[in-house]
PDB file of C-alpha atoms and ligand atoms in Angstrom:
ATOM      1  CA  MET N   1     119.899 181.789 173.213  1.00  0.00           C
ATOM      2  CA  THR N   2     120.574 178.515 175.048  1.00  0.00           C
ATOM      3  CA  ARG N   3     117.559 176.271 175.341  1.00  0.00           C
ATOM      4  CA  ILE N   4     117.732 173.513 177.953  1.00  0.00           C
ATOM      5  CA  PRO N   5     116.426 170.500 176.045  1.00  0.00           C
ATOM      6  CA  LEU N   6     113.327 168.583 177.084  1.00  0.00           C
ATOM      7  CA  VAL N   7     112.889 164.831 176.642  1.00  0.00           C
ATOM      8  CA  GLY N   8     109.368 163.469 177.087  1.00  0.00           C
ATOM      9  CA  GLY N   9     108.243 159.872 177.385  1.00  0.00           C
ATOM     10  CA  ASN N  10     104.791 159.189 175.960  1.00  0.00           C
ATOM     11  CA  TRP N  11     103.681 155.889 177.479  1.00  0.00           C
ATOM     12  CA  LYS N  12     100.437 155.825 175.454  1.00  0.00           C
ATOM     13  CA  MET N  13      98.116 152.975 176.572  1.00  0.00           C
ATOM     14  CA  HIS N  14     100.963 150.731 177.752  1.00  0.00           C
ATOM     15  CA  LEU N  15     101.926 149.287 181.148  1.00  0.00           C
ATOM     16  CA  ASP N  16      99.885 148.447 184.242  1.00  0.00           C
ATOM     17  CA  GLY N  17      99.877 150.433 187.478  1.00  0.00           C
ATOM     18  CA  GLN N  18     102.744 148.540 189.051  1.00  0.00           C
ATOM     19  CA  GLY N  19     104.849 148.753 185.895  1.00  0.00           C
ATOM     20  CA  ALA N  20     104.151 152.476 185.525  1.00  0.00           C
ATOM     21  CA  ALA N  21     105.180 153.228 189.124  1.00  0.00           C
ATOM     22  CA  ALA N  22     108.323 151.095 188.782  1.00  0.00           C
ATOM     23  CA  LEU N  23     109.341 152.767 185.502  1.00  0.00           C
ATOM     24  CA  ALA N  24     108.767 156.226 187.013  1.00  0.00           C
ATOM     25  CA  SER N  25     110.896 155.333 190.064  1.00  0.00           C
ATOM     26  CA  ASP N  26     113.727 154.020 187.883  1.00  0.00           C
ATOM     27  CA  ILE N  27     113.707 157.157 185.720  1.00  0.00           C
ATOM     28  CA  SER N  28     113.586 159.567 188.640  1.00  0.00           C
ATOM     29  CA  ARG N  29     116.287 157.718 190.579  1.00  0.00           C
ATOM     30  CA  SER N  30     118.733 158.214 187.695  1.00  0.00           C
ATOM     31  CA  SER N  31     117.595 161.679 186.645  1.00  0.00           C
ATOM     32  CA  GLY N  32     119.869 163.476 189.134  1.00  0.00           C
ATOM     33  CA  SER N  33     122.980 162.762 187.068  1.00  0.00           C
ATOM     34  CA  ILE N  34     121.682 164.870 184.144  1.00  0.00           C
ATOM     35  CA  GLU N  35     119.859 167.514 186.181  1.00  0.00           C
ATOM     36  CA  GLY N  36     120.401 171.004 184.823  1.00  0.00           C
ATOM     37  CA  GLU N  37     121.462 169.643 181.410  1.00  0.00           C
ATOM     38  CA  VAL N  38     118.124 168.273 180.212  1.00  0.00           C
ATOM     39  CA  GLU N  39     114.563 168.330 181.555  1.00  0.00           C
ATOM     40  CA  LEU N  40     112.566 165.115 181.655  1.00  0.00           C
ATOM     41  CA  ALA N  41     108.789 164.696 181.443  1.00  0.00           C
ATOM     42  CA  ILE N  42     106.715 161.533 181.466  1.00  0.00           C
ATOM     43  CA  PHE N  43     103.177 161.111 180.145  1.00  0.00           C
ATOM     44  CA  PRO N  44     101.594 157.987 181.674  1.00  0.00           C
ATOM     45  CA  PRO N  45      98.029 156.784 181.043  1.00  0.00           C
ATOM     46  CA  HIS N  46      95.589 158.985 182.991  1.00  0.00           C
ATOM     47  CA  PRO N  47      94.551 156.347 185.577  1.00  0.00           C
ATOM     48  CA  TYR N  48      98.170 155.986 186.749  1.00  0.00           C
ATOM     49  CA  LEU N  49      98.982 159.698 187.114  1.00  0.00           C
ATOM     50  CA  SER N  50      98.646 159.820 190.907  1.00  0.00           C
ATOM     51  CA  MET N  51     100.680 156.645 191.400  1.00  0.00           C
ATOM     52  CA  VAL N  52     103.381 157.939 189.088  1.00  0.00           C
ATOM     53  CA  SER N  53     103.316 161.337 190.802  1.00  0.00           C
ATOM     54  CA  ALA N  54     104.041 159.616 194.125  1.00  0.00           C
ATOM     55  CA  ALA N  55     106.799 157.557 192.506  1.00  0.00           C
ATOM     56  CA  ILE N  56     108.645 160.555 191.025  1.00  0.00           C
ATOM     57  CA  GLY N  57     108.353 162.519 194.289  1.00  0.00           C
ATOM     58  CA  GLY N  58     110.578 165.592 194.347  1.00  0.00           C
ATOM     59  CA  SER N  59     112.984 164.312 191.682  1.00  0.00           C
ATOM     60  CA  GLY N  60     112.297 167.172 189.263  1.00  0.00           C
ATOM     61  CA  VAL N  61     110.878 164.874 186.565  1.00  0.00           C
ATOM     62  CA  HIS N  62     107.772 166.596 185.183  1.00  0.00           C
ATOM     63  CA  LEU N  63     104.470 164.755 184.996  1.00  0.00           C
ATOM     64  CA  GLY N  64     102.104 165.299 182.083  1.00  0.00           C
ATOM     65  CA  GLY N  65      98.746 164.234 180.682  1.00  0.00           C
ATOM     66  CA  GLN N  66      98.534 162.630 177.241  1.00  0.00           C
ATOM     67  CA  ASP N  67      95.516 164.769 176.444  1.00  0.00           C
ATOM     68  CA  VAL N  68      93.105 167.198 178.098  1.00  0.00           C
ATOM     69  CA  SER N  69      89.449 168.100 177.617  1.00  0.00           C
ATOM     70  CA  ASP N  70      88.416 171.381 176.019  1.00  0.00           C
ATOM     71  CA  GLU N  71      85.745 171.673 178.726  1.00  0.00           C
ATOM     72  CA  PRO N  72      86.286 172.692 182.366  1.00  0.00           C
ATOM     73  CA  SER N  73      83.910 170.113 183.914  1.00  0.00           C
ATOM     74  CA  GLY N  74      80.507 168.535 183.413  1.00  0.00           C
ATOM     75  CA  ALA N  75      78.801 165.754 181.517  1.00  0.00           C
ATOM     76  CA  PHE N  76      81.702 164.710 179.280  1.00  0.00           C
ATOM     77  CA  THR N  77      82.048 160.966 179.719  1.00  0.00           C
ATOM     78  CA  GLY N  78      85.595 159.698 179.544  1.00  0.00           C
ATOM     79  CA  GLN N  79      87.240 163.107 179.395  1.00  0.00           C
ATOM     80  CA  VAL N  80      89.796 164.533 181.832  1.00  0.00           C
ATOM     81  CA  SER N  81      89.948 168.240 182.707  1.00  0.00           C
ATOM     82  CA  THR N  82      92.887 170.572 183.288  1.00  0.00           C
ATOM     83  CA  SER N  83      92.125 170.822 187.022  1.00  0.00           C
ATOM     84  CA  MET N  84      91.997 167.006 187.295  1.00  0.00           C
ATOM     85  CA  LEU N  85      95.430 166.743 185.680  1.00  0.00           C
ATOM     86  CA  ILE N  86      96.785 169.371 188.063  1.00  0.00           C
ATOM     87  CA  ASP N  87      95.196 167.568 191.051  1.00  0.00           C
ATOM     88  CA  CYS N  88      97.081 164.443 190.004  1.00  0.00           C
ATOM     89  CA  GLY N  89     100.401 166.292 189.963  1.00  0.00           C
ATOM     90  CA  CYS N  90     100.679 167.299 186.288  1.00  0.00           C
ATOM     91  CA  SER N  91     102.383 170.484 185.180  1.00  0.00           C
ATOM     92  CA  ILE N  92     102.132 169.872 181.414  1.00  0.00           C
ATOM     93  CA  THR N  93      99.929 168.138 178.855  1.00  0.00           C
ATOM     94  CA  LEU N  94     100.332 166.843 175.321  1.00  0.00           C
ATOM     95  CA  ILE N  95      97.801 168.279 172.869  1.00  0.00           C
ATOM     96  CA  GLY N  96      97.291 167.211 169.272  1.00  0.00           C
ATOM     97  CA  HIS N  97      99.332 164.005 169.281  1.00  0.00           C
ATOM     98  CA  SER N  98      98.953 162.355 165.877  1.00  0.00           C
ATOM     99  CA  GLU N  99      97.109 159.421 167.433  1.00  0.00           C
ATOM    100  CA  ARG N 100      94.436 161.982 168.343  1.00  0.00           C
ATOM    101  CA  ARG N 101      94.663 164.254 165.280  1.00  0.00           C
ATOM    102  CA  HIS N 102      94.769 161.432 162.757  1.00  0.00           C
ATOM    103  CA  GLY N 103      93.599 158.472 164.834  1.00  0.00           C
ATOM    104  CA  LEU N 104      90.565 160.193 166.359  1.00  0.00           C
ATOM    105  CA  GLY N 105      90.027 163.034 163.900  1.00  0.00           C
ATOM    106  CA  GLU N 106      90.718 165.932 166.257  1.00  0.00           C
ATOM    107  CA  GLN N 107      90.850 169.181 164.294  1.00  0.00           C
ATOM    108  CA  ASP N 108      92.746 172.416 164.925  1.00  0.00           C
ATOM    109  CA  GLU N 109      89.615 174.208 166.133  1.00  0.00           C
ATOM    110  CA  LEU N 110      89.145 171.693 168.962  1.00  0.00           C
ATOM    111  CA  LEU N 111      92.871 171.612 169.697  1.00  0.00           C
ATOM    112  CA  ALA N 112      92.951 175.414 169.942  1.00  0.00           C
ATOM    113  CA  ARG N 113      90.243 175.235 172.628  1.00  0.00           C
ATOM    114  CA  LYS N 114      92.240 172.570 174.484  1.00  0.00           C
ATOM    115  CA  VAL N 115      95.373 174.720 174.348  1.00  0.00           C
ATOM    116  CA  ARG N 116      93.446 177.728 175.661  1.00  0.00           C
ATOM    117  CA  ILE N 117      91.803 175.923 178.561  1.00  0.00           C
ATOM    118  CA  ALA N 118      95.027 174.148 179.576  1.00  0.00           C
ATOM    119  CA  LEU N 119      96.987 177.415 179.646  1.00  0.00           C
ATOM    120  CA  ASP N 120      94.189 179.249 181.483  1.00  0.00           C
ATOM    121  CA  GLY N 121      94.109 176.495 184.088  1.00  0.00           C
ATOM    122  CA  GLY N 122      97.861 176.652 184.716  1.00  0.00           C
ATOM    123  CA  LEU N 123      99.342 173.815 182.633  1.00  0.00           C
ATOM    124  CA  ARG N 124     102.204 174.023 180.175  1.00  0.00           C
ATOM    125  CA  VAL N 125     101.351 172.699 176.718  1.00  0.00           C
ATOM    126  CA  LEU N 126     103.390 170.448 174.453  1.00  0.00           C
ATOM    127  CA  LEU N 127     101.613 170.880 171.119  1.00  0.00           C
ATOM    128  CA  CYS N 128     102.303 168.162 168.538  1.00  0.00           C
ATOM    129  CA  VAL N 129     102.270 168.761 164.788  1.00  0.00           C
ATOM    130  CA  GLY N 130     103.280 166.600 161.857  1.00  0.00           C
ATOM    131  CA  GLU N 131     102.508 165.646 158.286  1.00  0.00           C
ATOM    132  CA  THR N 132     101.314 162.315 156.902  1.00  0.00           C
ATOM    133  CA  LEU N 133     103.376 160.421 154.337  1.00  0.00           C
ATOM    134  CA  GLU N 134     100.917 161.447 151.640  1.00  0.00           C
ATOM    135  CA  GLU N 135     101.315 165.123 152.551  1.00  0.00           C
ATOM    136  CA  ARG N 136     105.120 164.773 152.497  1.00  0.00           C
ATOM    137  CA  ASP N 137     105.061 163.000 149.123  1.00  0.00           C
ATOM    138  CA  GLN N 138     102.876 165.783 147.728  1.00  0.00           C
ATOM    139  CA  GLY N 139     105.380 168.417 148.921  1.00  0.00           C
ATOM    140  CA  ARG N 140     102.928 169.744 151.517  1.00  0.00           C
ATOM    141  CA  THR N 141     105.026 169.195 154.667  1.00  0.00           C
ATOM    142  CA  PHE N 142     105.642 172.869 155.460  1.00  0.00           C
ATOM    143  CA  ASP N 143     102.098 174.012 154.658  1.00  0.00           C
ATOM    144  CA  THR N 144     100.704 171.234 156.820  1.00  0.00           C
ATOM    145  CA  VAL N 145     102.761 171.788 159.958  1.00  0.00           C
ATOM    146  CA  ILE N 146     102.602 175.575 159.750  1.00  0.00           C
ATOM    147  CA  GLY N 147      98.844 175.358 159.214  1.00  0.00           C
ATOM    148  CA  GLN N 148      98.574 173.155 162.323  1.00  0.00           C
ATOM    149  CA  VAL N 149     100.588 175.647 164.381  1.00  0.00           C
ATOM    150  CA  ARG N 150      98.444 178.561 163.177  1.00  0.00           C
ATOM    151  CA  GLY N 151      95.196 176.696 163.789  1.00  0.00           C
ATOM    152  CA  SER N 152      96.078 175.204 167.175  1.00  0.00           C
ATOM    153  CA  LEU N 153      97.670 178.373 168.567  1.00  0.00           C
ATOM    154  CA  ASP N 154      94.842 180.532 167.268  1.00  0.00           C
ATOM    155  CA  ALA N 155      94.019 182.044 170.660  1.00  0.00           C
ATOM    156  CA  VAL N 156      97.520 182.032 172.134  1.00  0.00           C
ATOM    157  CA  THR N 157      99.144 185.367 172.961  1.00  0.00           C
ATOM    158  CA  LEU N 158     102.800 186.336 173.191  1.00  0.00           C
ATOM    159  CA  ASP N 159     102.586 186.152 177.016  1.00  0.00           C
ATOM    160  CA  ASP N 160     101.224 182.611 176.850  1.00  0.00           C
ATOM    161  CA  MET N 161     104.134 181.448 174.714  1.00  0.00           C
ATOM    162  CA  SER N 162     106.423 181.114 177.732  1.00  0.00           C
ATOM    163  CA  ARG N 163     104.331 178.023 178.601  1.00  0.00           C
ATOM    164  CA  VAL N 164     104.102 176.431 175.156  1.00  0.00           C
ATOM    165  CA  GLU N 165     106.518 173.944 173.562  1.00  0.00           C
ATOM    166  CA  LEU N 166     106.153 172.271 170.173  1.00  0.00           C
ATOM    167  CA  ALA N 167     106.864 168.724 169.061  1.00  0.00           C
ATOM    168  CA  TYR N 168     107.379 168.011 165.374  1.00  0.00           C
ATOM    169  CA  GLU N 169     106.342 164.411 164.826  1.00  0.00           C
ATOM    170  CA  PRO N 170     106.030 163.263 161.218  1.00  0.00           C
ATOM    171  CA  VAL N 171     103.117 160.823 161.274  1.00  0.00           C
ATOM    172  CA  TRP N 172     105.016 158.376 159.043  1.00  0.00           C
ATOM    173  CA  ALA N 173     107.814 158.161 161.631  1.00  0.00           C
ATOM    174  CA  ILE N 174     105.719 157.446 164.733  1.00  0.00           C
ATOM    175  CA  GLY N 175     106.031 153.863 165.887  1.00  0.00           C
ATOM    176  CA  THR N 176     107.233 152.752 162.457  1.00  0.00           C
ATOM    177  CA  GLY N 177     110.997 152.520 163.025  1.00  0.00           C
ATOM    178  CA  ARG N 178     111.434 155.142 160.247  1.00  0.00           C
ATOM    179  CA  THR N 179     112.993 158.391 161.426  1.00  0.00           C
ATOM    180  CA  ALA N 180     113.320 161.686 159.644  1.00  0.00           C
ATOM    181  CA  GLY N 181     117.001 162.235 158.875  1.00  0.00           C
ATOM    182  CA  PRO N 182     118.637 165.059 160.819  1.00  0.00           C
ATOM    183  CA  ALA N 183     118.607 167.397 157.799  1.00  0.00           C
ATOM    184  CA  GLU N 184     114.979 166.564 156.996  1.00  0.00           C
ATOM    185  CA  ALA N 185     113.933 167.230 160.604  1.00  0.00           C
ATOM    186  CA  GLN N 186     116.077 170.350 161.003  1.00  0.00           C
ATOM    187  CA  GLU N 187     114.510 172.094 157.984  1.00  0.00           C
ATOM    188  CA  VAL N 188     111.014 171.610 159.406  1.00  0.00           C
ATOM    189  CA  HIS N 189     112.113 172.772 162.869  1.00  0.00           C
ATOM    190  CA  ALA N 190     113.699 175.872 161.342  1.00  0.00           C
ATOM    191  CA  ALA N 191     110.487 176.611 159.416  1.00  0.00           C
ATOM    192  CA  LEU N 192     108.441 176.234 162.604  1.00  0.00           C
ATOM    193  CA  ARG N 193     110.745 178.601 164.473  1.00  0.00           C
ATOM    194  CA  SER N 194     110.526 181.125 161.680  1.00  0.00           C
ATOM    195  CA  GLU N 195     106.711 180.909 161.800  1.00  0.00           C
ATOM    196  CA  LEU N 196     106.828 181.550 165.566  1.00  0.00           C
ATOM    197  CA  CYS N 197     109.088 184.525 164.920  1.00  0.00           C
ATOM    198  CA  SER N 198     106.639 186.128 162.491  1.00  0.00           C
ATOM    199  CA  ARG N 199     103.624 185.214 164.590  1.00  0.00           C
ATOM    200  CA  TYR N 200     105.087 186.332 167.948  1.00  0.00           C
ATOM    201  CA  ASP N 201     108.582 187.811 168.103  1.00  0.00           C
ATOM    202  CA  ALA N 202     112.212 186.824 167.672  1.00  0.00           C
ATOM    203  CA  ARG N 203     112.824 186.565 171.407  1.00  0.00           C
ATOM    204  CA  SER N 204     110.035 184.107 172.126  1.00  0.00           C
ATOM    205  CA  ALA N 205     110.784 182.144 168.937  1.00  0.00           C
ATOM    206  CA  ALA N 206     114.375 181.756 170.111  1.00  0.00           C
ATOM    207  CA  ARG N 207     113.245 180.610 173.561  1.00  0.00           C
ATOM    208  CA  ILE N 208     110.577 178.038 172.594  1.00  0.00           C
ATOM    209  CA  ARG N 209     111.678 174.417 172.572  1.00  0.00           C
ATOM    210  CA  ILE N 210     110.806 172.410 169.487  1.00  0.00           C
ATOM    211  CA  LEU N 211     111.109 168.677 170.141  1.00  0.00           C
ATOM    212  CA  TYR N 212     111.453 165.999 167.491  1.00  0.00           C
ATOM    213  CA  GLY N 213     109.433 162.792 167.780  1.00  0.00           C
ATOM    214  CA  GLY N 214     109.185 159.680 165.627  1.00  0.00           C
ATOM    215  CA  SER N 215     111.100 156.469 166.355  1.00  0.00           C
ATOM    216  CA  VAL N 216     113.802 158.212 168.402  1.00  0.00           C
ATOM    217  CA  LYS N 217     116.121 155.590 169.883  1.00  0.00           C
ATOM    218  CA  PRO N 218     119.449 155.715 171.737  1.00  0.00           C
ATOM    219  CA  ALA N 219     121.174 154.898 168.422  1.00  0.00           C
ATOM    220  CA  ASN N 220     119.798 157.879 166.475  1.00  0.00           C
ATOM    221  CA  ALA N 221     119.259 160.435 169.255  1.00  0.00           C
ATOM    222  CA  ALA N 222     122.689 162.096 169.202  1.00  0.00           C
ATOM    223  CA  GLU N 223     122.639 163.022 165.494  1.00  0.00           C
ATOM    224  CA  LEU N 224     119.102 164.409 165.710  1.00  0.00           C
ATOM    225  CA  MET N 225     119.771 166.320 168.904  1.00  0.00           C
ATOM    226  CA  ALA N 226     122.903 167.908 167.444  1.00  0.00           C
ATOM    227  CA  CYS N 227     120.708 169.908 165.017  1.00  0.00           C
ATOM    228  CA  GLU N 228     120.477 173.599 165.786  1.00  0.00           C
ATOM    229  CA  ASP N 229     116.690 173.816 166.069  1.00  0.00           C
ATOM    230  CA  ILE N 230     115.994 170.436 167.698  1.00  0.00           C
ATOM    231  CA  ASP N 231     115.602 170.974 171.419  1.00  0.00           C
ATOM    232  CA  GLY N 232     114.819 167.517 172.710  1.00  0.00           C
ATOM    233  CA  ALA N 233     112.695 164.511 171.879  1.00  0.00           C
ATOM    234  CA  LEU N 234     109.208 163.146 172.371  1.00  0.00           C
ATOM    235  CA  VAL N 235     109.698 159.416 172.680  1.00  0.00           C
ATOM    236  CA  GLY N 236     107.110 156.650 172.470  1.00  0.00           C
ATOM    237  CA  GLY N 237     108.369 153.048 172.267  1.00  0.00           C
ATOM    238  CA  ALA N 238     111.866 153.712 173.617  1.00  0.00           C
ATOM    239  CA  SER N 239     110.453 155.498 176.680  1.00  0.00           C
ATOM    240  CA  LEU N 240     108.971 152.272 178.056  1.00  0.00           C
ATOM    241  CA  GLN N 241     112.340 151.156 179.396  1.00  0.00           C
ATOM    242  CA  ALA N 242     114.208 153.388 181.818  1.00  0.00           C
ATOM    243  CA  GLU N 243     117.611 152.637 180.279  1.00  0.00           C
ATOM    244  CA  SER N 244     116.710 153.506 176.682  1.00  0.00           C
ATOM    245  CA  PHE N 245     114.783 156.618 177.764  1.00  0.00           C
ATOM    246  CA  LEU N 246     117.724 157.763 179.905  1.00  0.00           C
ATOM    247  CA  ASP N 247     120.218 156.984 177.125  1.00  0.00           C
ATOM    248  CA  ILE N 248     118.243 159.300 174.834  1.00  0.00           C
ATOM    249  CA  ALA N 249     118.200 161.935 177.591  1.00  0.00           C
ATOM    250  CA  ARG N 250     121.975 161.580 178.038  1.00  0.00           C
ATOM    251  CA  ALA N 251     122.559 161.908 174.270  1.00  0.00           C
ATOM    252  CA  THR N 252     120.384 165.024 174.337  1.00  0.00           C
ATOM    253  CA  ALA N 253     122.228 166.503 177.316  1.00  0.00           C
ATOM    254  CA  ARG N 254     125.561 166.002 175.554  1.00  0.00           C
ATOM    255  CA  ARG N 255     124.496 167.650 172.300  1.00  0.00           C
ATOM    256  CA  GLU N 256     127.118 169.995 170.874  1.00  0.00           C
TER     257      GLU N 256
HETATM  258  C1  PEP D 301     105.139 159.291 170.031  1.00  0.00           C
HETATM  259  O1  PEP D 301     104.260 158.565 170.420  1.00  0.00           O
HETATM  260  O2  PEP D 301     105.049 160.506 170.238  1.00  0.00           O
HETATM  261  C2  PEP D 301     106.284 158.706 169.334  1.00  0.00           C
HETATM  262  C3  PEP D 301     107.149 159.511 168.794  1.00  0.00           C
HETATM  263  O3  PEP D 301     106.359 157.323 169.282  1.00  0.00           O
HETATM  264  P1  PEP D 301     107.633 156.443 168.791  1.00  0.00           P
HETATM  265  O4  PEP D 301     108.850 157.011 169.490  1.00  0.00           O
HETATM  266  O5  PEP D 301     107.336 155.058 169.229  1.00  0.00           O
HETATM  267  O6  PEP D 301     107.734 156.594 167.326  1.00  0.00           O
END
């Protein structure tokens, strides 16, 4: 089954409003040349979502939240709900990024509630999983990422899976300049797809995109994206400049 790759730019807590709108305009202006070959999504800081939504206009670049609340509304200071993200123009949200799992201690049980509420409210979900260096060194990579998938997708049905994508992001590769080698990444992606196959079915496992994230740059994108089970990239640092983000997208679009 052919999967159109997805390349996402996670802007984290970078940029100001003007810079975010300018970056979004630059990306969307150039996105037409790779339309149909790769999908693009950008994940700006929440306060800039509406500005960025206006800047991307009808270009086809998807807009996403970096996180979403597990509650629909109410007294939850600082949180942002699914309907708020949709109001601001989002069609997708990240859930379980390592800076929330490991940085803020978010556990699978909470992430499963976020996944459920986001899907119920009409968003697509890009669920992030990944092992720490310690877990990798102890030979626990597969157990860790498969455990995260099982825990975070606890309440997700086969029907829901048409709106779920995964990102494998080894924690030791995020923002460190260290990347998993293509073979190292491919074996985890293949294990994740096989887990999806036993948990759901072969058809949905073959359709779901599994992105790689962790220090992806224009220089290493092509070899990673050429792997059979790598269906795009989630990019942090290199997504903050339109040219490097688009170079990664072009390398992904050209994958053999
Ligand atoms: C990320 O934040 O998801 C990420 C992969 O960051 P970086 O590309 O900077 O490693």
